[in-house]
Amino acid sequence: MLTDFLTADHGDCDELFAKAENAAADGDRAVAQAAYAGFEAAMERHLSIEETVLFPEFEARSGMVGGPTAVMRMEHGQIRAMMAQLRQALEDRELDDFLGLSETLHILIQQHNMKEEQMLYPLCDSTLADRAQILLERMQAY
Amino acid sequence: MSAGLSLEQAPPLSVPLRFFLSAPLFGLAAAGLLLWLGPDALASRWSAGALALTHLLVLGVLTMVMCGALLQMMPVLVGVRVARPRLLGTLCHGLLLLGTLSLASGFLGAGREAFRAAVALLGLGLGGFLAVMGLGLARVAQMQDNVRGMRWALLGLALTLGLGLLLGLGHSDLGLPLWRLPLTDLHLAWGLLGWIAALVAVVAGQVVPMFQMTPPYPPLLRRWLAPGLFALLGWRSLAAGYGLPLAQLPVLLLAALWATFALLTLRLLARRRRKVGDASLDFWRLGMLALLLAALIGAAALLAAPAAAATLGLAAALLFLLGFALSVVNGMLYKIVPFLVWLHLQQRLATRIEVRHRIVLPNMKSLLPEPRTRRQFHLHLAALVVLLAAVPLPALLRPAAALWLADFALLGLNLLGAARRYRAECRRIDRHPDAVSGSPASA
Ligand SMILES: [Fe+2]
């Protein structure tokens, strides 16, 4: 249930990312910049939902504070740093740099998502089954 | 509860990298052998040269890369806990390397001692790898399709290895020489389809939709491809072993299965939502096209007259090994290696608080520049086309071998370039003027 919602959100972020990257590949900086801003906002929302709603709940219930969520938070930091670099490349009108970086960001995000979708979310679903409805509403309203 | 959950970062870079950098060397050895032996090498699939070539390629290149990639990926993506990854990686790599060399030299006339050494080395190396991975996978709690598929592929490797060890004992004059022919056939079928193709299918199910942003594979296929494959291979093995009627039918169904998989993958790739392409994508497309052709030609070989059947069979085998498996592995390497280098640099930098914000790391594309990977793809394509032309025109075999030599050399240089860049960047981080000398700030 949590898995479904968060996995679908990953997919939505991916769509926005592809839009920005495709525009950059076409050399259309204005469209790329607008699409990229949409992507970054959606991604930031997703990361914050996890960090402020899902992870604390999971850490409290499982007692694992330094465990999987710590690794995920660290990767969120890497993703944010990359996203800032990409934004800068667009502002500097360096579309080639943007496309060089976008591949790295894409793989970074995908391998991160894979870990969450394969392991962490299912674990959250089983650990937090009784709280799933409330958590889902909080995430949707975020 | 935490048994299946280790999200720690990957094993040290040197673990997968030693596998990835060895693979092109075995490719060079295979191509060199082909150049040296010339048209005789492929005159019969039973010739000593053909057997040595096949094993250099399948063990030294394909299995080498796949083992390295699995050692890297399983802990990170599937949650298999591997204790002492550096030790396991070193042992497994060393044994596989020496075992493959012994086996090839055995086929080339080094005598039964070489086969005995190969049996011991490969049995230990791959057997140990299988034991660790199998035990790890057995403990994974979540049963996703990729975990299931991975188990099937490892079972395929185990069966192939078992049959191969029996055959190796036969060559060592310790085994069962009478069974050699049917056993070789089974060894070949399980190795190519039950191990290599099955693993590619698992990997594709995971990475094609994610990294190329395509629609997912149909759930039915993801769920039943591996069990269906194993049922057909089992049926074929029994039919061959007991001389059952309809022994051809499972082979035709196997061809249909892989043709379907290849077509479906090509269709998914055509519907991808990222426009930016790269050499890796081209390798995947070429690989799937070659798999489709291999399946069709392989099926035709089954129905053709004996004289034509041998030629068609050879073409199908070359398409499968070099056109399909090698292309996909090449495409995977061009994603995995630059990403791992980038990731390890990132982690190194993250521990150096004092210089963290003063160094900009190279991105993946500058670690492995597109013009170079693209050039190697074109060389690879040319080598494949000329080699296929050499099936009816043996005079082209040596030119084809020369092209393969260049192809593997360029692959090796490209990967080596990324590895050397890693070293240079590490030095740049460590020797940055603001770095506190010799003390990586520990967390
Ligand atoms: Fe996340």
Coordinates of C-alpha atoms and ligand atoms in Angstrom, one line a residue:
Chain A
M1 CA 0.0 0.0 0.0
L2 CA 2.7 2.4 1.0
T3 CA 4.8 0.7 -1.6
D4 CA 2.3 1.3 -4.3
F5 CA 1.9 5.0 -3.5
L6 CA 5.6 5.8 -3.2
T7 CA 6.5 3.6 -6.3
A8 CA 3.9 5.5 -8.4
D9 CA 5.4 8.8 -7.1
H10 CA 8.9 7.6 -8.3
G11 CA 7.3 7.1 -11.7
D12 CA 5.8 10.6 -11.8
C13 CA 9.2 12.1 -10.9
D14 CA 10.9 10.0 -13.7
E15 CA 8.4 11.4 -16.2
L16 CA 9.2 15.0 -15.3
F17 CA 13.0 14.1 -15.5
A18 CA 12.6 12.6 -18.9
K19 CA 10.7 15.7 -20.1
A20 CA 13.6 18.0 -19.0
E21 CA 16.3 15.8 -20.4
N22 CA 14.5 15.4 -23.7
A23 CA 14.1 19.1 -24.1
A24 CA 17.8 19.6 -23.3
A25 CA 18.7 17.0 -25.9
D26 CA 16.6 19.0 -28.4
G27 CA 18.6 22.1 -27.4
D28 CA 15.4 23.8 -26.0
R29 CA 16.8 25.5 -22.9
A30 CA 13.6 27.3 -21.9
V31 CA 11.5 24.2 -21.9
A32 CA 14.2 22.2 -20.3
Q33 CA 14.5 24.7 -17.5
A34 CA 10.7 24.8 -16.8
A35 CA 10.5 21.0 -16.9
Y36 CA 13.5 20.7 -14.7
A37 CA 12.0 23.0 -12.1
G38 CA 8.9 20.8 -12.1
F39 CA 11.1 17.7 -11.7
E40 CA 13.2 19.2 -8.9
A41 CA 10.1 20.3 -6.9
A42 CA 8.4 16.9 -7.3
M43 CA 11.6 15.1 -6.3
E44 CA 12.2 17.4 -3.3
R45 CA 8.6 16.7 -2.2
H46 CA 9.2 13.0 -2.5
L47 CA 12.4 13.0 -0.5
S48 CA 10.9 15.2 2.2
I49 CA 7.8 12.9 2.5
E50 CA 10.2 10.0 3.2
E51 CA 12.4 11.9 5.6
T52 CA 9.7 13.5 7.6
V53 CA 6.8 11.1 7.4
L54 CA 7.9 7.6 6.5
F55 CA 11.4 7.2 7.9
P56 CA 10.7 8.5 11.5
E57 CA 7.7 6.3 11.8
F58 CA 9.7 3.3 10.6
E59 CA 12.7 4.1 12.8
A60 CA 10.5 4.5 15.9
R61 CA 8.7 1.2 15.2
S62 CA 11.7 -0.9 14.2
G63 CA 14.3 0.6 16.5
M64 CA 16.7 0.7 13.5
V65 CA 18.0 4.3 13.5
G66 CA 21.4 3.7 11.9
G67 CA 20.2 1.1 9.5
P68 CA 18.6 1.2 6.1
T69 CA 17.0 4.7 6.6
A70 CA 20.4 6.2 7.4
V71 CA 21.7 4.9 4.1
M72 CA 18.7 6.3 2.3
R73 CA 19.1 9.7 3.9
M74 CA 22.7 9.7 2.8
E75 CA 21.7 8.9 -0.8
H76 CA 19.1 11.7 -0.6
G77 CA 22.0 14.0 0.1
Q78 CA 23.8 12.8 -3.0
I79 CA 20.7 13.2 -5.1
R80 CA 20.1 16.8 -3.8
A81 CA 23.8 17.7 -4.5
M82 CA 23.5 16.4 -8.1
M83 CA 20.2 18.1 -8.7
A84 CA 21.8 21.4 -7.7
Q85 CA 24.6 20.8 -10.2
L86 CA 22.2 20.1 -12.9
R87 CA 20.2 23.3 -12.1
Q88 CA 23.4 25.3 -12.2
A89 CA 24.3 23.8 -15.6
L90 CA 20.9 25.0 -17.0
E91 CA 21.3 28.4 -15.5
D92 CA 24.8 28.7 -17.1
R93 CA 23.3 27.6 -20.4
E94 CA 25.6 24.6 -20.5
L95 CA 23.3 22.0 -22.1
D96 CA 26.1 19.6 -22.8
D97 CA 27.2 19.6 -19.2
F98 CA 23.6 19.2 -18.2
L99 CA 23.3 16.0 -20.4
G100 CA 26.6 14.7 -19.0
L101 CA 25.3 15.1 -15.5
S102 CA 21.8 13.9 -16.2
E103 CA 22.9 10.4 -17.0
T104 CA 24.7 10.2 -13.6
L105 CA 21.7 11.6 -11.7
H106 CA 19.3 9.2 -13.5
I107 CA 21.3 6.1 -12.5
L108 CA 21.8 7.5 -9.0
I109 CA 18.1 7.9 -8.6
Q110 CA 17.1 4.6 -10.2
Q111 CA 19.4 2.5 -8.1
H112 CA 18.2 4.3 -5.0
N113 CA 14.6 3.8 -6.0
M114 CA 15.3 0.1 -6.7
K115 CA 16.5 -0.4 -3.2
E116 CA 13.5 1.4 -1.8
E117 CA 11.0 -0.4 -3.9
Q118 CA 12.6 -3.8 -3.5
M119 CA 13.4 -3.7 0.1
L120 CA 12.6 -0.7 2.2
Y121 CA 9.0 0.0 1.2
P122 CA 7.9 -3.7 1.5
L123 CA 9.5 -3.7 4.9
C124 CA 7.7 -0.5 5.9
D125 CA 4.4 -2.1 4.7
S126 CA 4.8 -5.1 6.9
T127 CA 6.2 -3.2 9.9
L128 CA 3.7 -0.4 9.8
A129 CA 0.6 -2.3 8.5
D130 CA -1.7 -0.9 11.2
R131 CA -0.6 2.7 10.5
A132 CA -0.6 2.5 6.7
Q133 CA -4.0 4.3 6.2
I134 CA -3.0 7.3 8.4
L135 CA 0.5 7.5 6.9
L136 CA -0.9 7.4 3.4
E137 CA -3.3 10.3 4.1
R138 CA -0.4 12.3 5.5
M139 CA 1.7 11.6 2.5
Q140 CA -1.1 12.5 0.0
A141 CA -1.7 15.7 1.8
Y142 CA 1.9 16.6 2.0
Chain B
M1 CA 13.7 -9.3 10.5
S2 CA 16.7 -7.6 9.2
A3 CA 18.1 -10.7 7.7
G4 CA 17.4 -9.7 4.1
L5 CA 18.0 -6.1 4.6
S6 CA 21.4 -4.7 4.1
L7 CA 21.3 -1.4 2.4
E8 CA 25.0 -0.7 3.1
Q9 CA 26.9 0.6 0.2
A10 CA 28.7 -1.6 -2.3
P11 CA 31.8 -3.7 -1.7
P12 CA 35.2 -2.1 -2.5
L13 CA 35.6 -1.0 -6.1
S14 CA 38.5 -3.4 -6.7
V15 CA 36.2 -6.4 -6.2
P16 CA 34.0 -6.0 -9.3
L17 CA 36.7 -4.1 -11.3
R18 CA 39.2 -7.0 -11.3
F19 CA 36.5 -9.2 -13.0
F20 CA 35.5 -6.4 -15.5
L21 CA 39.1 -5.7 -16.5
S22 CA 40.1 -9.3 -16.9
A23 CA 37.2 -10.0 -19.3
P24 CA 38.7 -8.1 -22.3
L25 CA 42.0 -9.9 -21.8
F26 CA 40.2 -13.3 -22.3
G27 CA 38.5 -11.8 -25.3
L28 CA 41.9 -10.9 -26.7
A29 CA 43.1 -14.4 -26.0
A30 CA 40.1 -15.9 -27.8
A31 CA 40.4 -13.5 -30.8
G32 CA 44.2 -14.2 -31.0
L33 CA 43.6 -17.9 -31.0
L34 CA 41.1 -17.5 -33.8
L35 CA 43.6 -15.4 -35.8
W36 CA 46.2 -18.1 -35.2
L37 CA 44.1 -21.1 -36.0
G38 CA 42.3 -19.6 -38.9
P39 CA 39.4 -21.4 -40.7
D40 CA 40.2 -24.7 -39.1
A41 CA 39.1 -23.4 -35.8
L42 CA 35.4 -23.4 -36.7
A43 CA 35.4 -26.4 -39.1
S44 CA 33.7 -28.4 -36.4
R45 CA 32.3 -27.5 -33.0
W46 CA 34.1 -30.5 -31.7
S47 CA 37.5 -29.3 -32.8
A48 CA 39.9 -28.6 -30.0
G49 CA 40.3 -25.0 -31.2
A50 CA 36.6 -24.4 -31.2
L51 CA 36.2 -25.8 -27.7
A52 CA 39.1 -23.7 -26.4
L53 CA 37.7 -20.6 -28.0
T54 CA 34.2 -21.2 -26.7
H55 CA 35.4 -21.6 -23.1
L56 CA 37.7 -18.6 -23.2
L57 CA 34.7 -16.5 -24.3
V58 CA 32.0 -18.1 -22.1
L59 CA 34.0 -18.5 -18.9
G60 CA 36.7 -15.9 -19.4
V61 CA 34.5 -13.1 -20.7
L62 CA 30.8 -13.7 -20.1
T63 CA 30.9 -15.6 -16.8
M64 CA 33.7 -13.4 -15.6
V65 CA 31.7 -10.2 -16.0
M66 CA 28.5 -11.8 -14.7
C67 CA 30.1 -13.1 -11.5
G68 CA 31.7 -9.7 -10.9
A69 CA 28.4 -7.9 -11.5
L70 CA 26.5 -10.3 -9.2
L71 CA 29.0 -9.9 -6.4
Q72 CA 28.5 -6.2 -6.7
M73 CA 24.7 -6.1 -7.2
M74 CA 23.4 -8.8 -5.0
P75 CA 24.2 -7.1 -1.7
V76 CA 23.0 -3.7 -2.9
L77 CA 19.9 -4.5 -4.8
V78 CA 18.6 -7.9 -3.6
G79 CA 19.8 -7.6 0.0
V80 CA 22.0 -10.7 -0.1
R81 CA 24.6 -10.3 2.6
V82 CA 28.1 -11.4 1.4
A83 CA 30.5 -11.8 4.2
R84 CA 34.2 -10.9 3.4
P85 CA 33.4 -9.6 -0.1
R86 CA 37.1 -8.8 -0.8
L87 CA 38.2 -12.3 0.1
L88 CA 35.4 -14.0 -1.8
G89 CA 36.0 -11.7 -4.8
T90 CA 39.8 -12.4 -4.9
L91 CA 39.4 -16.1 -4.5
C92 CA 36.6 -16.5 -7.0
H93 CA 38.3 -14.3 -9.6
G94 CA 41.7 -16.0 -9.2
L95 CA 40.2 -19.5 -9.4
L96 CA 38.0 -18.6 -12.4
L97 CA 40.9 -17.0 -14.2
L98 CA 43.4 -19.9 -13.7
G99 CA 40.7 -22.5 -14.2
T100 CA 39.7 -21.0 -17.6
L101 CA 43.3 -20.8 -18.7
S102 CA 43.9 -24.5 -17.7
L103 CA 40.8 -25.6 -19.5
A104 CA 41.7 -23.8 -22.7
S105 CA 45.3 -25.1 -22.6
G106 CA 43.8 -28.6 -21.9
F107 CA 41.8 -28.4 -25.1
L108 CA 44.8 -27.1 -27.0
G109 CA 46.8 -30.2 -26.1
A110 CA 48.4 -29.6 -22.7
G111 CA 47.3 -33.0 -21.5
R112 CA 45.2 -34.5 -18.8
E113 CA 46.9 -32.6 -16.0
A114 CA 45.5 -29.4 -17.4
F115 CA 42.0 -30.8 -17.3
R116 CA 42.5 -32.0 -13.8
A117 CA 43.7 -28.6 -12.7
A118 CA 40.7 -27.0 -14.5
V119 CA 38.2 -29.3 -12.8
A120 CA 39.7 -28.4 -9.4
L121 CA 40.0 -24.7 -10.0
L122 CA 36.7 -24.1 -11.7
G123 CA 34.9 -26.5 -9.3
L124 CA 36.2 -24.5 -6.3
G125 CA 35.8 -21.1 -7.8
L126 CA 32.4 -21.3 -9.4
G127 CA 31.2 -23.8 -6.8
G128 CA 32.2 -21.5 -4.0
F129 CA 30.6 -18.5 -5.8
L130 CA 27.3 -20.5 -6.2
A131 CA 27.4 -21.6 -2.5
V132 CA 27.7 -18.1 -1.2
M133 CA 25.1 -16.6 -3.6
G134 CA 22.7 -19.5 -3.2
L135 CA 22.9 -19.4 0.6
G136 CA 22.4 -15.6 0.5
L137 CA 19.5 -15.8 -1.9
A138 CA 17.8 -18.6 0.1
R139 CA 17.7 -16.1 3.1
V140 CA 16.1 -13.3 1.2
A141 CA 12.7 -12.7 2.7
Q142 CA 11.0 -10.8 -0.2
M143 CA 10.2 -12.9 -3.2
Q144 CA 10.2 -10.5 -6.1
D145 CA 10.4 -11.7 -9.6
N146 CA 14.0 -10.8 -9.9
V147 CA 14.9 -12.9 -6.8
R148 CA 13.1 -15.8 -8.3
G149 CA 14.7 -15.3 -11.7
M150 CA 18.2 -15.0 -10.1
R151 CA 17.7 -18.4 -8.3
W152 CA 16.8 -20.0 -11.6
A153 CA 19.9 -18.6 -13.4
L154 CA 22.2 -19.7 -10.6
L155 CA 20.6 -23.2 -10.8
G156 CA 21.4 -23.1 -14.5
L157 CA 25.0 -22.3 -13.7
A158 CA 25.1 -25.1 -11.1
L159 CA 23.8 -27.6 -13.6
T160 CA 26.2 -26.4 -16.3
L161 CA 29.1 -26.5 -13.9
G162 CA 28.2 -30.0 -12.8
L163 CA 28.0 -31.3 -16.3
G164 CA 31.2 -29.5 -17.2
L165 CA 33.0 -31.1 -14.3
L166 CA 31.9 -34.5 -15.4
L167 CA 33.1 -33.8 -18.9
G168 CA 36.4 -32.5 -17.5
L169 CA 36.9 -35.6 -15.5
G170 CA 36.3 -37.6 -18.7
H171 CA 39.0 -35.6 -20.4
S172 CA 41.2 -36.3 -17.4
D173 CA 40.7 -40.0 -18.0
L174 CA 38.9 -40.3 -14.6
G175 CA 35.4 -40.1 -15.8
L176 CA 32.7 -41.3 -18.1
P177 CA 34.0 -41.2 -21.7
L178 CA 31.1 -43.1 -23.1
W179 CA 28.6 -40.4 -22.2
R180 CA 30.6 -37.6 -23.6
L181 CA 28.5 -36.8 -26.6
P182 CA 25.0 -36.4 -24.9
L183 CA 26.6 -34.8 -21.9
T184 CA 28.3 -32.2 -24.0
D185 CA 25.0 -31.4 -25.7
L186 CA 23.3 -30.9 -22.3
H187 CA 26.2 -28.9 -21.0
L188 CA 26.0 -26.6 -24.0
A189 CA 22.2 -26.2 -23.8
W190 CA 22.1 -25.5 -20.0
G191 CA 25.1 -23.2 -20.2
L192 CA 23.9 -21.0 -23.0
L193 CA 20.2 -20.9 -22.2
G194 CA 19.8 -21.9 -18.5
W195 CA 22.7 -19.7 -17.3
I196 CA 23.6 -16.9 -19.7
A197 CA 20.3 -16.2 -21.4
A198 CA 18.3 -16.7 -18.2
L199 CA 20.5 -14.2 -16.3
V200 CA 20.3 -11.7 -19.1
A201 CA 16.5 -12.0 -19.0
V202 CA 16.5 -11.3 -15.2
V203 CA 18.8 -8.4 -15.6
A204 CA 16.8 -7.0 -18.5
G205 CA 13.5 -7.3 -16.6
Q206 CA 15.1 -5.1 -14.0
V207 CA 17.2 -2.6 -15.8
V208 CA 15.5 -2.0 -19.2
P209 CA 12.3 -0.5 -17.7
M210 CA 14.2 1.5 -15.1
F211 CA 17.2 2.9 -16.9
Q212 CA 15.6 3.3 -20.3
M213 CA 12.2 4.3 -19.0
T214 CA 10.2 1.9 -20.9
P215 CA 6.9 0.2 -20.0
P216 CA 7.5 -2.9 -17.8
Y217 CA 7.7 -6.4 -19.3
P218 CA 4.4 -8.2 -19.0
P219 CA 4.1 -9.8 -15.5
L220 CA 3.3 -13.1 -17.1
L221 CA 6.6 -13.2 -18.9
R222 CA 8.6 -12.0 -15.9
R223 CA 7.0 -14.7 -13.7
W224 CA 7.0 -17.7 -16.1
L225 CA 10.0 -17.2 -18.4
A226 CA 12.5 -18.9 -16.2
P227 CA 10.3 -21.8 -15.1
G228 CA 9.1 -22.3 -18.7
L229 CA 12.7 -22.2 -19.9
F230 CA 13.8 -24.8 -17.3
A231 CA 10.8 -27.1 -18.1
L232 CA 11.7 -27.0 -21.8
L233 CA 15.4 -27.6 -21.1
G234 CA 14.4 -30.5 -18.8
W235 CA 12.1 -31.9 -21.4
R236 CA 14.8 -31.7 -24.0
S237 CA 17.4 -33.3 -21.7
L238 CA 15.1 -36.2 -20.9
A239 CA 14.1 -36.6 -24.6
A240 CA 17.8 -36.7 -25.6
G241 CA 18.8 -39.1 -22.7
Y242 CA 16.0 -41.6 -23.3
G243 CA 15.6 -41.2 -27.0
L244 CA 12.0 -40.1 -26.6
P245 CA 10.0 -39.1 -29.7
L246 CA 9.5 -35.4 -30.4
A247 CA 12.9 -34.5 -29.2
Q248 CA 12.9 -31.6 -31.6
L249 CA 9.8 -30.0 -30.3
P250 CA 11.2 -28.6 -27.1
V251 CA 14.1 -27.1 -29.1
L252 CA 11.6 -25.3 -31.4
L253 CA 9.7 -24.1 -28.4
L254 CA 12.9 -22.8 -26.8
A255 CA 13.7 -20.9 -30.0
A256 CA 10.1 -19.4 -30.0
L257 CA 10.6 -18.4 -26.3
W258 CA 13.8 -16.5 -26.9
A259 CA 12.5 -15.0 -30.2
T260 CA 9.5 -13.7 -28.2
F261 CA 11.7 -12.3 -25.5
A262 CA 14.0 -10.5 -28.0
L263 CA 11.1 -9.0 -30.0
L264 CA 9.4 -7.8 -26.8
T265 CA 12.6 -6.2 -25.5
L266 CA 13.1 -4.4 -28.9
R267 CA 9.5 -3.2 -28.8
L268 CA 9.9 -1.9 -25.2
L269 CA 13.2 -0.1 -26.2
A270 CA 11.4 1.5 -29.1
R271 CA 8.8 2.9 -26.7
R272 CA 11.3 4.3 -24.2
R273 CA 10.5 7.8 -22.9
R274 CA 14.1 9.0 -22.7
K275 CA 15.3 10.3 -26.0
V276 CA 19.0 10.6 -25.2
G277 CA 20.7 7.5 -26.5
D278 CA 24.1 6.1 -26.0
A279 CA 26.4 3.2 -27.0
S280 CA 25.0 1.1 -24.2
L281 CA 21.5 1.3 -25.7
D282 CA 22.9 0.4 -29.1
F283 CA 24.6 -2.7 -27.6
W284 CA 21.3 -3.8 -26.1
R285 CA 19.5 -3.3 -29.4
L286 CA 22.1 -5.2 -31.3
G287 CA 22.1 -7.9 -28.7
M288 CA 18.3 -8.4 -29.0
L289 CA 18.4 -8.4 -32.7
A290 CA 21.1 -11.0 -32.7
L291 CA 19.2 -13.1 -30.2
L292 CA 16.1 -13.0 -32.5
L293 CA 18.2 -14.0 -35.5
A294 CA 20.0 -16.7 -33.5
A295 CA 16.6 -18.2 -32.5
L296 CA 15.3 -18.1 -36.0
I297 CA 18.4 -19.5 -37.6
G298 CA 18.7 -22.1 -34.9
A299 CA 15.2 -23.3 -35.5
A300 CA 15.9 -23.4 -39.3
A301 CA 19.0 -25.5 -38.6
L302 CA 16.9 -28.1 -36.9
L303 CA 14.6 -28.5 -39.9
A304 CA 17.3 -28.2 -42.6
A305 CA 19.1 -31.0 -44.4
P306 CA 22.3 -32.2 -42.4
A307 CA 24.8 -30.4 -44.7
A308 CA 23.1 -27.0 -44.3
A309 CA 22.3 -27.7 -40.7
A310 CA 25.9 -27.5 -39.6
T311 CA 26.4 -24.2 -41.3
L312 CA 23.2 -22.7 -39.9
G313 CA 24.0 -24.1 -36.5
L314 CA 27.4 -22.4 -36.5
A315 CA 25.9 -19.1 -37.6
A316 CA 23.3 -19.3 -34.8
A317 CA 26.0 -20.1 -32.2
L318 CA 28.1 -17.1 -33.3
L319 CA 25.1 -14.8 -33.2
F320 CA 24.1 -16.0 -29.8
L321 CA 27.6 -15.8 -28.2
L322 CA 29.1 -12.7 -29.8
G323 CA 26.0 -11.0 -31.2
F324 CA 23.7 -11.4 -28.2
A325 CA 25.5 -12.3 -25.0
L326 CA 28.7 -10.3 -25.6
S327 CA 26.8 -7.2 -26.8
V328 CA 24.6 -7.1 -23.8
V329 CA 27.5 -7.7 -21.4
N330 CA 29.4 -4.9 -23.2
G331 CA 26.4 -2.6 -22.9
M332 CA 26.1 -3.4 -19.2
L333 CA 29.8 -2.7 -18.6
Y334 CA 29.4 0.8 -20.1
K335 CA 26.8 1.6 -17.5
I336 CA 28.2 -0.2 -14.4
V337 CA 31.8 0.8 -14.6
P338 CA 31.4 4.6 -14.9
F339 CA 28.7 4.6 -12.3
L340 CA 30.7 2.6 -9.8
V341 CA 33.7 4.8 -10.3
W342 CA 31.6 7.9 -9.8
L343 CA 30.0 6.4 -6.7
H344 CA 33.2 5.4 -5.1
L345 CA 34.8 8.8 -5.8
Q346 CA 31.7 10.4 -4.3
Q347 CA 32.0 8.3 -1.1
R348 CA 35.7 9.1 -0.8
L349 CA 35.0 12.8 -1.2
A350 CA 32.2 12.6 1.4
T351 CA 34.6 11.5 4.1
R352 CA 37.0 14.5 3.4
I353 CA 35.0 17.2 5.1
E354 CA 37.7 19.8 4.6
V355 CA 37.8 19.6 0.8
R356 CA 34.3 18.3 0.1
H357 CA 33.0 21.5 -1.3
R358 CA 36.1 22.5 -3.3
I359 CA 36.3 19.5 -5.7
V360 CA 33.9 18.9 -8.5
L361 CA 33.9 15.2 -9.5
P362 CA 33.8 14.1 -13.1
N363 CA 30.4 12.8 -14.2
M364 CA 29.8 9.4 -15.8
K365 CA 30.0 10.7 -19.4
S366 CA 33.4 12.3 -18.8
L367 CA 34.7 9.1 -17.1
L368 CA 33.9 7.1 -20.2
P369 CA 33.5 9.5 -23.1
E370 CA 30.7 8.7 -25.6
P371 CA 32.9 9.0 -28.8
R372 CA 35.1 6.2 -27.5
T373 CA 32.3 3.9 -26.5
R374 CA 30.5 4.6 -29.8
R375 CA 33.7 3.8 -31.8
Q376 CA 34.0 0.5 -30.0
F377 CA 30.4 -0.3 -30.8
H378 CA 31.0 0.3 -34.5
L379 CA 34.0 -1.9 -34.4
H380 CA 32.0 -4.6 -32.6
L381 CA 29.3 -4.4 -35.2
A382 CA 31.8 -4.7 -38.0
A383 CA 33.5 -7.6 -36.4
L384 CA 30.2 -9.4 -36.0
V385 CA 29.1 -8.8 -39.6
V386 CA 32.5 -10.0 -41.0
L387 CA 32.5 -13.0 -38.8
L388 CA 29.0 -14.0 -40.0
A389 CA 30.1 -13.5 -43.6
A390 CA 33.1 -15.9 -42.8
V391 CA 30.7 -18.7 -42.2
P392 CA 30.1 -19.2 -45.9
L393 CA 33.4 -17.5 -46.9
P394 CA 36.2 -19.0 -44.7
A395 CA 38.7 -16.6 -46.3
L396 CA 37.1 -13.9 -44.2
L397 CA 37.8 -15.6 -40.9
R398 CA 41.2 -14.1 -40.3
P399 CA 40.1 -10.5 -41.1
A400 CA 37.2 -11.2 -38.7
A401 CA 39.5 -12.3 -36.0
A402 CA 41.6 -9.2 -36.5
L403 CA 38.5 -7.1 -36.0
W404 CA 37.6 -9.0 -32.8
L405 CA 41.1 -8.4 -31.6
A406 CA 40.7 -4.6 -32.1
D407 CA 37.2 -4.7 -30.6
F408 CA 38.3 -6.3 -27.3
A409 CA 41.4 -4.1 -27.2
L410 CA 39.3 -1.0 -27.4
L411 CA 36.8 -2.3 -24.8
G412 CA 39.7 -3.0 -22.5
L413 CA 41.3 0.4 -23.1
N414 CA 38.0 2.2 -22.5
L415 CA 37.4 0.3 -19.1
L416 CA 41.1 0.9 -18.2
G417 CA 40.7 4.6 -18.9
A418 CA 37.9 4.8 -16.4
A419 CA 39.9 2.9 -13.8
R420 CA 42.9 5.1 -14.3
R421 CA 40.7 8.2 -14.0
Y422 CA 39.5 6.8 -10.7
R423 CA 43.1 6.6 -9.4
A424 CA 43.9 10.1 -10.7
E425 CA 40.8 11.6 -9.0
C426 CA 41.6 9.8 -5.7
R427 CA 45.0 11.4 -5.8
R428 CA 43.5 14.7 -6.5
I429 CA 41.2 14.4 -3.5
D430 CA 43.9 13.2 -1.2
R431 CA 46.5 15.7 -2.3
H432 CA 44.2 18.7 -2.4
P433 CA 46.1 21.7 -0.7
D434 CA 43.3 22.0 1.8
A435 CA 43.3 18.3 2.7
V436 CA 44.5 17.5 6.2
S437 CA 47.5 15.5 5.3
G438 CA 47.0 11.7 5.6
S439 CA 43.9 11.8 7.8
P440 CA 40.6 10.9 6.2
A441 CA 38.2 12.5 8.6
S442 CA 36.4 9.5 10.0
A443 CA 32.7 10.2 10.1
Ligands
FE1 FE 14.2 7.8 -1.2

